[in-house]
XYZ file of C-alpha atoms in Angstrom:
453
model
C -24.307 -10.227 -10.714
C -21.063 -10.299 -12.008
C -18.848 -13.041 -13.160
C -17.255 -15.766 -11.222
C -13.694 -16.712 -11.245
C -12.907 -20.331 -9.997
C -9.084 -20.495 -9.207
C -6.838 -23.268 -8.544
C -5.437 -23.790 -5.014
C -1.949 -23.489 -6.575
C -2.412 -19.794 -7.604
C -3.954 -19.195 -4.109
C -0.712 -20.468 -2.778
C 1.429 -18.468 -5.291
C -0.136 -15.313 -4.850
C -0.036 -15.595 -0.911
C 3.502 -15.738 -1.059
C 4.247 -12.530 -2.991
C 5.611 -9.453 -1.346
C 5.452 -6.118 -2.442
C 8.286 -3.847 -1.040
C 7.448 -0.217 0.642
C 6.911 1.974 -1.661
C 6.530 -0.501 -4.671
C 4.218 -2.879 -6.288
C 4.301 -6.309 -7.906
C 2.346 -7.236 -11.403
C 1.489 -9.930 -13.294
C -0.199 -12.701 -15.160
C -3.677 -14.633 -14.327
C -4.074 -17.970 -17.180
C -6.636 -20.100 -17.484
C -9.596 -21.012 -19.119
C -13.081 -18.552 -19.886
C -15.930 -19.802 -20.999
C -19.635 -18.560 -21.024
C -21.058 -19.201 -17.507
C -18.021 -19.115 -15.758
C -13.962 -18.508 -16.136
C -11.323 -21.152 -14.507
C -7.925 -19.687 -13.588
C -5.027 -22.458 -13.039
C -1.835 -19.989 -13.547
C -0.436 -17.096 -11.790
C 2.481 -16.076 -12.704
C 4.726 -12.515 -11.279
C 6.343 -9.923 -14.280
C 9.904 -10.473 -14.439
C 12.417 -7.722 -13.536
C 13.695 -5.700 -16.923
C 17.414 -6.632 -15.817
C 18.552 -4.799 -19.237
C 17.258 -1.491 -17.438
C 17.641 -1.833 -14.202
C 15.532 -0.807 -10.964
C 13.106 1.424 -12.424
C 14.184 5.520 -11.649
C 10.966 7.191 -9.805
C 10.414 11.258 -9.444
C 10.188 11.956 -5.697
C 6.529 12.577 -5.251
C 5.243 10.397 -7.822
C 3.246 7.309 -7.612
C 4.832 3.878 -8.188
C 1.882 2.700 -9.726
C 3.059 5.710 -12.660
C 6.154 4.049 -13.048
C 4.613 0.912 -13.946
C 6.564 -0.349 -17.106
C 3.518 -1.307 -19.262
C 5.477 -2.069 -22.380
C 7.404 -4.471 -20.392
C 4.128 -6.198 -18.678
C 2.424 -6.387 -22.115
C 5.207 -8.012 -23.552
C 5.236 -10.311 -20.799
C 1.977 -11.179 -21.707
C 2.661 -12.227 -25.198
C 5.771 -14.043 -24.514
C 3.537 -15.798 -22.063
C 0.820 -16.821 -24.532
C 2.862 -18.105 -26.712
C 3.504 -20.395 -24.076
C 0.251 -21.854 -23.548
C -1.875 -24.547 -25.155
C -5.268 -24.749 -26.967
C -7.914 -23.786 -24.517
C -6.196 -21.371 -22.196
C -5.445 -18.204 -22.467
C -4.484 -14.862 -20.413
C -7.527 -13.519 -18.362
C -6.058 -10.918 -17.129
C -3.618 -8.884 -14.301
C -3.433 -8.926 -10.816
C -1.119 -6.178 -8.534
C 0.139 -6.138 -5.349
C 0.895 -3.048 -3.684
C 1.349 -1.833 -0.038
C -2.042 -0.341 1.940
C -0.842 3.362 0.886
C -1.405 2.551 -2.962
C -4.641 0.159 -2.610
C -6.490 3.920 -3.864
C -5.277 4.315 -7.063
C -5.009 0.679 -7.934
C -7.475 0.353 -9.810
C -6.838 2.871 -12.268
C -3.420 0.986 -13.328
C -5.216 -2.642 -13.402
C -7.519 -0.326 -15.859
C -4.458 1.113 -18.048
C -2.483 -2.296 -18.209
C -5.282 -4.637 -18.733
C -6.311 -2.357 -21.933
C -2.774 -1.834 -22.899
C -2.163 -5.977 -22.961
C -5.093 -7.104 -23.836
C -5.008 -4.428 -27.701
C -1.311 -6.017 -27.320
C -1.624 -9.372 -27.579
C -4.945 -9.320 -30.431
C -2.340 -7.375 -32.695
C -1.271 -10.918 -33.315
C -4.199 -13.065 -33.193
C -5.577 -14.624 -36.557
C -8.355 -16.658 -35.588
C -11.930 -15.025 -35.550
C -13.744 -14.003 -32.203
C -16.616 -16.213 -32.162
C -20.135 -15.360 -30.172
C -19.269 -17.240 -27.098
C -16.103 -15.680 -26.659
C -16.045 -13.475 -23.490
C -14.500 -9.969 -23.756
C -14.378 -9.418 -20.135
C -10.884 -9.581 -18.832
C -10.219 -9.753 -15.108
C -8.333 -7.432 -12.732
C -7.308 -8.500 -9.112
C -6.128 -5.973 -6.313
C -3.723 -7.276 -3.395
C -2.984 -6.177 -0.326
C -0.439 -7.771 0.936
C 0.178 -6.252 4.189
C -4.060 -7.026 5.203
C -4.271 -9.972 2.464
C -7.843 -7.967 1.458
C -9.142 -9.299 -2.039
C -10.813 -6.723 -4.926
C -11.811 -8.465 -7.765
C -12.732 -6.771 -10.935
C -13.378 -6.859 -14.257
C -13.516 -4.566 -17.691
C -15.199 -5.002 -21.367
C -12.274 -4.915 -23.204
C -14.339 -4.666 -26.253
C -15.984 -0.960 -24.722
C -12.764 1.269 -24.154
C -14.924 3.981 -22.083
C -16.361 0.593 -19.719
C -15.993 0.569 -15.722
C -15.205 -1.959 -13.300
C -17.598 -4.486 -12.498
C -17.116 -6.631 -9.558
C -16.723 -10.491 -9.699
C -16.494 -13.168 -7.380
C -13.251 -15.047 -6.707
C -13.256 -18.616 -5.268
C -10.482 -21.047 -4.500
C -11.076 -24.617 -5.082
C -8.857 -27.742 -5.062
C -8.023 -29.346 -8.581
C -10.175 -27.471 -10.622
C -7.860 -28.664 -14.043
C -7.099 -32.048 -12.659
C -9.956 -33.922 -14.413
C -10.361 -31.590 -17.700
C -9.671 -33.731 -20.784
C -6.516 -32.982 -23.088
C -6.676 -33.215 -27.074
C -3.520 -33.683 -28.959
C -3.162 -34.200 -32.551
C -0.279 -34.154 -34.717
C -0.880 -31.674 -38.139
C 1.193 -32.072 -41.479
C 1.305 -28.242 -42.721
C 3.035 -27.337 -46.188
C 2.067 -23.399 -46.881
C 3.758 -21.207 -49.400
C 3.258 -17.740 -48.847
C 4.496 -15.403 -51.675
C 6.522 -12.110 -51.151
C 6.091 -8.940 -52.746
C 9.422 -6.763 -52.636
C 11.969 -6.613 -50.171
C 11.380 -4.465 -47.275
C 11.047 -5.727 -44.258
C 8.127 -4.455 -43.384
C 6.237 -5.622 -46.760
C 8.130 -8.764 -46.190
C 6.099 -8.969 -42.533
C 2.905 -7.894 -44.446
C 2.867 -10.809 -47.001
C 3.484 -13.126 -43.947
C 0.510 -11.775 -41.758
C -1.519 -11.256 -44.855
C -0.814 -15.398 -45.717
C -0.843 -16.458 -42.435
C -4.147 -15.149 -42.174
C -5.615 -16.548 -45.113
C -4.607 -20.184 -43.603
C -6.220 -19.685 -40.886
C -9.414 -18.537 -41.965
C -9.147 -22.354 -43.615
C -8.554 -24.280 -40.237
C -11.109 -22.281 -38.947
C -13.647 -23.618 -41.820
C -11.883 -27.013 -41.447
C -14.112 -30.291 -40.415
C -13.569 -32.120 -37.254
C -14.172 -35.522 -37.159
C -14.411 -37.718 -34.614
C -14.861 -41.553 -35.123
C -14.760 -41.016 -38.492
C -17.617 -39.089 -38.315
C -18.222 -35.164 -37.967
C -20.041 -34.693 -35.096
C -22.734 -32.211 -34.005
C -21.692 -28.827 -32.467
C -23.876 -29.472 -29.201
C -22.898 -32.934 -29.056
C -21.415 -33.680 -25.485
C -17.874 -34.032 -25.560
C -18.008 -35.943 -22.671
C -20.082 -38.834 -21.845
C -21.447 -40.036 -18.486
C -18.931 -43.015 -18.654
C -16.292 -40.683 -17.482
C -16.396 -41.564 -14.081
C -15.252 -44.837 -14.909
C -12.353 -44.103 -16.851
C -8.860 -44.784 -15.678
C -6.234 -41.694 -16.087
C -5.188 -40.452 -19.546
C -7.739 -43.355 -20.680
C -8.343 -42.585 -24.996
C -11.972 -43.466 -25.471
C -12.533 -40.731 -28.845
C -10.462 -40.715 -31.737
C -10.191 -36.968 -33.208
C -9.443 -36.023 -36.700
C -9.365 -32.479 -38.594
C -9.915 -32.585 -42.634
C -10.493 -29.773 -44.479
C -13.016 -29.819 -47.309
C -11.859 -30.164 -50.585
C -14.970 -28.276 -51.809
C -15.018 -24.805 -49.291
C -10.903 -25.167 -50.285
C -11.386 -25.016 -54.088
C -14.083 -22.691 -53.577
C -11.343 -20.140 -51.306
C -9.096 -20.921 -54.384
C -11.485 -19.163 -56.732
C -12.574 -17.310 -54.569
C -9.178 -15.568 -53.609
C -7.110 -16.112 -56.623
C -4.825 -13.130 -57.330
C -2.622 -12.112 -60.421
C 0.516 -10.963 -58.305
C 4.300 -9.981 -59.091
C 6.344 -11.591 -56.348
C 9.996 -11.428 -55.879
C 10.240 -14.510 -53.913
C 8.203 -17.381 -51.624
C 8.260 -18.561 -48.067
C 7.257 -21.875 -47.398
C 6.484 -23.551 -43.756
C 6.044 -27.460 -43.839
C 6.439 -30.066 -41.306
C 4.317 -31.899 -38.980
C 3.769 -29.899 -35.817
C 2.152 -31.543 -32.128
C -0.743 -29.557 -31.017
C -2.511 -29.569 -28.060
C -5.538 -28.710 -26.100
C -7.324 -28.532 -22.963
C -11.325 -28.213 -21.963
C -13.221 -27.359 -19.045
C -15.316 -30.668 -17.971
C -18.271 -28.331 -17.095
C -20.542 -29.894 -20.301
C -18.086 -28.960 -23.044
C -19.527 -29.510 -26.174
C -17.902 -30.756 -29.444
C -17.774 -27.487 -30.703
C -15.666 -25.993 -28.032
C -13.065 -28.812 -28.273
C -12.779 -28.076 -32.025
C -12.419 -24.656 -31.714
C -9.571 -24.854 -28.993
C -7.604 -27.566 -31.363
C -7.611 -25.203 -33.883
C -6.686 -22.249 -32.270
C -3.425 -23.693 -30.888
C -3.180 -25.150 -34.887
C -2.702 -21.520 -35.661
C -1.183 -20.140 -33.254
C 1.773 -22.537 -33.204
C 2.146 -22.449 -36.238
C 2.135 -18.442 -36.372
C 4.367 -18.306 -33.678
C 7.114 -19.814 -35.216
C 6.574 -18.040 -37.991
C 6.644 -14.928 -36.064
C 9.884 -15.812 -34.061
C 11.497 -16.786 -37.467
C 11.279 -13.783 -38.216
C 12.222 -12.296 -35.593
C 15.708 -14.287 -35.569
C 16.273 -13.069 -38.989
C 15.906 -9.718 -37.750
C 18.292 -10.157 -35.005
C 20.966 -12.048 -36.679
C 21.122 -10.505 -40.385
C 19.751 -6.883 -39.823
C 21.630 -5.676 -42.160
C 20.500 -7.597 -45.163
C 16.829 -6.757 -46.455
C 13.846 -8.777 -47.025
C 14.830 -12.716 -46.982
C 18.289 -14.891 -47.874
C 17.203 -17.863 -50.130
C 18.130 -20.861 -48.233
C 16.467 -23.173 -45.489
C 16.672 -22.928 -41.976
C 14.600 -25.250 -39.374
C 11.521 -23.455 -37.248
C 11.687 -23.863 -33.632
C 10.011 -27.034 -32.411
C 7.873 -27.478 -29.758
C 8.513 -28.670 -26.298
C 6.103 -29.661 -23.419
C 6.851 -29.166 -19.388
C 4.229 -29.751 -16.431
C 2.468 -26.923 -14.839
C 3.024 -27.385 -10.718
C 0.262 -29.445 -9.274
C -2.858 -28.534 -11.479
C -1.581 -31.483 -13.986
C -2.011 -29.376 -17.325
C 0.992 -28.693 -19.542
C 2.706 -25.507 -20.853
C 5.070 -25.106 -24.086
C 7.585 -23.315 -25.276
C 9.851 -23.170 -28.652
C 13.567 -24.247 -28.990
C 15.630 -23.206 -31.839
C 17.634 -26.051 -33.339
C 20.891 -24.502 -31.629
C 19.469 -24.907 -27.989
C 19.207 -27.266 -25.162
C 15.991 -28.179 -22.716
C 18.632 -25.752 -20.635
C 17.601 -22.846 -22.388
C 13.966 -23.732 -22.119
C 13.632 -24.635 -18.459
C 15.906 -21.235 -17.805
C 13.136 -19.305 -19.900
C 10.484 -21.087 -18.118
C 11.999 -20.030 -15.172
C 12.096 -15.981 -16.262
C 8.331 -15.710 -18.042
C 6.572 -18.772 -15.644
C 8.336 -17.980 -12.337
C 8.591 -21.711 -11.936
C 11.732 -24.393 -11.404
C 11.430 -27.222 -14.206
C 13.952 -29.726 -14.305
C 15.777 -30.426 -17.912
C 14.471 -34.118 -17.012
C 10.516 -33.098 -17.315
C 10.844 -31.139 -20.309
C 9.452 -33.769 -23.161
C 11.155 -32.984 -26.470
C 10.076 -36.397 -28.127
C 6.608 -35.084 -29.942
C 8.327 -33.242 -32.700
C 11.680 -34.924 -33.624
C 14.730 -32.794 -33.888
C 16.500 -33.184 -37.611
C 18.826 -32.222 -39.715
C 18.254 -30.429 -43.010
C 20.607 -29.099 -45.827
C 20.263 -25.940 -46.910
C 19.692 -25.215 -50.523
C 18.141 -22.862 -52.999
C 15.146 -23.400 -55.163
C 12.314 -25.343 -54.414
C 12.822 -29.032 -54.081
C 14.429 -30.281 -50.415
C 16.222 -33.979 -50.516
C 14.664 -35.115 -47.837
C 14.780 -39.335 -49.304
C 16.217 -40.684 -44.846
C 13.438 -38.737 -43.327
C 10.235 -40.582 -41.933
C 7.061 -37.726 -42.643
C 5.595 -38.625 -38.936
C 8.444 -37.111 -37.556
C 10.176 -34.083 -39.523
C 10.229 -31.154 -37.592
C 8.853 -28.143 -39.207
C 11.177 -26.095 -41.625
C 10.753 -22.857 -43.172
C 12.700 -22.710 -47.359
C 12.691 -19.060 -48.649
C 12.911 -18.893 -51.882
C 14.242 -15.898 -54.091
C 13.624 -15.638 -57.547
C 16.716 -15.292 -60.212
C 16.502 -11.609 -61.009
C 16.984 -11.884 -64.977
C 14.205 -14.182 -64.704
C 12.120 -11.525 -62.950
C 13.028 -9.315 -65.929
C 10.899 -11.197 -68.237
C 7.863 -10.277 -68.836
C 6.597 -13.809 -69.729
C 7.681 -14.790 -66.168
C 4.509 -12.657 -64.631
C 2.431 -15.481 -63.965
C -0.374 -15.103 -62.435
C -0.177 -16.425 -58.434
C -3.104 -17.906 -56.618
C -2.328 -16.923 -53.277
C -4.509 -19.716 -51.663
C -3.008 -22.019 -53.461
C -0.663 -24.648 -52.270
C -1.757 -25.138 -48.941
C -2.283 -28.456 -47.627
C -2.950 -29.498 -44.323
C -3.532 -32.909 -42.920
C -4.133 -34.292 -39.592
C -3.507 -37.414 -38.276
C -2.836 -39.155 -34.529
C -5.268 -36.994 -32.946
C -7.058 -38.279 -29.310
C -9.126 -37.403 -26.549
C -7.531 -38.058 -23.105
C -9.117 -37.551 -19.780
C -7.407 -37.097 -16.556
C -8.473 -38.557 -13.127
């Protein structure tokens, strides 16, 4: 028996609609949620067309599916993780091809879905836990006879084979599955070793990573209390709650003793030519499966999206500074604001998706980038912008920031690199020893359980 996909009306109405011209094929994204017993799939969403290259060039005689761009569909994939919340994630690929390529189909589900999947964990920082399901899903559409092939793969098992699955529409699967949101104070200082850009991309991933692996150990509390991993998460009063009704208070501490203990732990004597640090207070959010979820699984999906928004912006710093100073090395001193995070509703299943807007653009940008990597029309209106406040911060060098007009609950999340004076690095009394765990706080605060009708 294999597994069993449950999948939002809305994606059976998206992917009904999608037409593959003669001789070509359409791919793209299936979201959602996966957990043990069963996976829920609430987003469907087409690759965009690689305008920068054109209509793709194919040999006469060879197979569309072979021209398949597969570093363009796995980058669509990332770009379009990045965009979801805690709790969802990409499940897999579907493809759409004319009767005449339904043959080989599923040997290029098999060659993208390996290809994205080894794409997008490249990034990931949290740790796989035992529950986690490595099976990623492949679906098969014809759209001239509408016939169905569902399929999935052990991602984990490079030399696995298809295994069928079972793929059922139902109507507003998402549309009662609580939300978590909680608001996180981070302040991490990750030192830098040279000046490369590559070692300076190392000693971000390598800190980055040692963060995480604290959230991860981090305590959630709820009530006040920490509560048991196979707690229920939701109660049998939920039938009588009213929409977006807060009946548990969440709150994430981390634990002064496993922290000190990482400290000593991890302490390391280190020359460093300079420091990033990342602080702010950045809006997370979540979303579980009201199939018995237990408190466990909402922990674990709060923290994930902990991480990974606050690696993302890390990431597309980065990036930017690639783009727009490629021809300096390593990092300018200075500080320069992280994109913040904006929220738009998903079409009709009631769940949320985000995306990241650099201090010089408008919810213009974002509902025009929603529009490329979603394939959906969001007006500027619907965009929310208010959970992390947009401000204004001076630039300077060393490491103190005047910051005296700003309220904490709202600064948006900034990024100060800081180089050290050169003569100073000279002196060999100035090799103090670094503890790389060291000076990372984290504090959560505003955090709530919300349940949808």
């Amino acid at each position: 028996m294999g597994r069993s996909y449950f999948v939002d009306e809305a994606v059976e109405e998206y992917l009904s609609g999608l037409q593959a011209a003669p001789g070509s094929c359409v791919t793209g994204l299936l979201a959602g949620q996966s957990s043990p017993q069963r996976d829920f799939v609430v987003l469907a969403v087409q690759t965009p067309h690689r305008e920068s290259e054109g209509q793709p060039k194919a040999s006469r005689g060879v197979s569309p599916l072979d021209d398949i761009d597969v570093e363009w569909v796995t980058e669509h994939a990332k770009q379009v993780s990045r965009m979801l919340p805690g709790g969802l994630c990409i499940l897999g690929l579907f493809l759409v091809t004319p009767p005449e390529l339904s043959k080989d189909a599923q040997n290029a589900l098999k060659r993208l879905i390996f290809a994205m999947d080894k794409y997008i964990i490249k990034g990931r920082l949290w740790e796989l836990s035992e529950e986690d399901v490595t099976d990623r899903v492949t679906l098969h559409i014809c759209f001239k006879t509408k016939k169905l092939v569902c399929k999935t793969f052990d991602v984990k098992d490079p030399k696995s084979s298809a295994k069928p699955a079972d793929w059922k529409y139902q109507t507003g699967i998402s549309s009662s599955w609580p939300m978590l949101t909680c608001s996180v104070e981070v302040d991490l200082q990750i030192p830098v070793t040279g000046s490369s850009s590559d070692n300076t991309d190392k000693c971000m991933k390598d800190g980055l990573r040692r963060w995480a692996k604290q959230i991860e150990a981090a305590y959630c509390l709820i009530n006040g209390r920490q509560a048991l991993d196979d707690s229920e998460l939701i109660s049998g009063q939920v039938k009588t709650l009213t929409p977006k009704q807060p009946i548990v208070r969440h709150c994430l501490s981390m634990s002064q003793e496993q922290s000190e203990l990482d400290e000593r732990s991890s302490a390391l004597v280190q020359v460093c030519s300079g420091s990033m640090r990342v602080r702010g207070v950045v809006h997370c959010r979540a979303y579980i499966h009201n199939n018995k979820p237990k408190a466990r699984h909402a922990a674990q999906a709060i923290k994930r999206d902990i991480i990974n928004t606050v690696c993302s912006r890390v990431e597309m710093f980065l990036e930017d500074l690639l783009i727009n100073e490629g021809s300096q090395k390593g990092l300018c001193s200075g500080q320069q604001a992280l994109p913040r995070r904006v929220f738009a509703p998903m079409p009709i299943s009631g769940l949320s998706v985000c995306d990241y807007m650099f201090p010089d653009e408008s919810t213009a940008d974002v509902a025009e980038r929603l529009k490329e990597m979603l394939d959906c029309e969001t007006p500027e209106e619907d965009i929310d912008t208010s959970l992390e406040s947009n401000q204004l911060f001076s630039t300077v060098s060393g490491s103190e920031i005047t910051d005296s007009h700003d309220d904490d609950s709202s600064k948006h999340v900034i990024s100060e690199i800081q180089a050290e004076n050169p003569k100073i690095q000279k002196a060999p009394q100035y090799y103090a020893g670094v503890a790389v765990a060291a000076a990372i706080a984290l504090l959560a605060t505003a955090t709530s359980l919300l349940y949808f009708s």
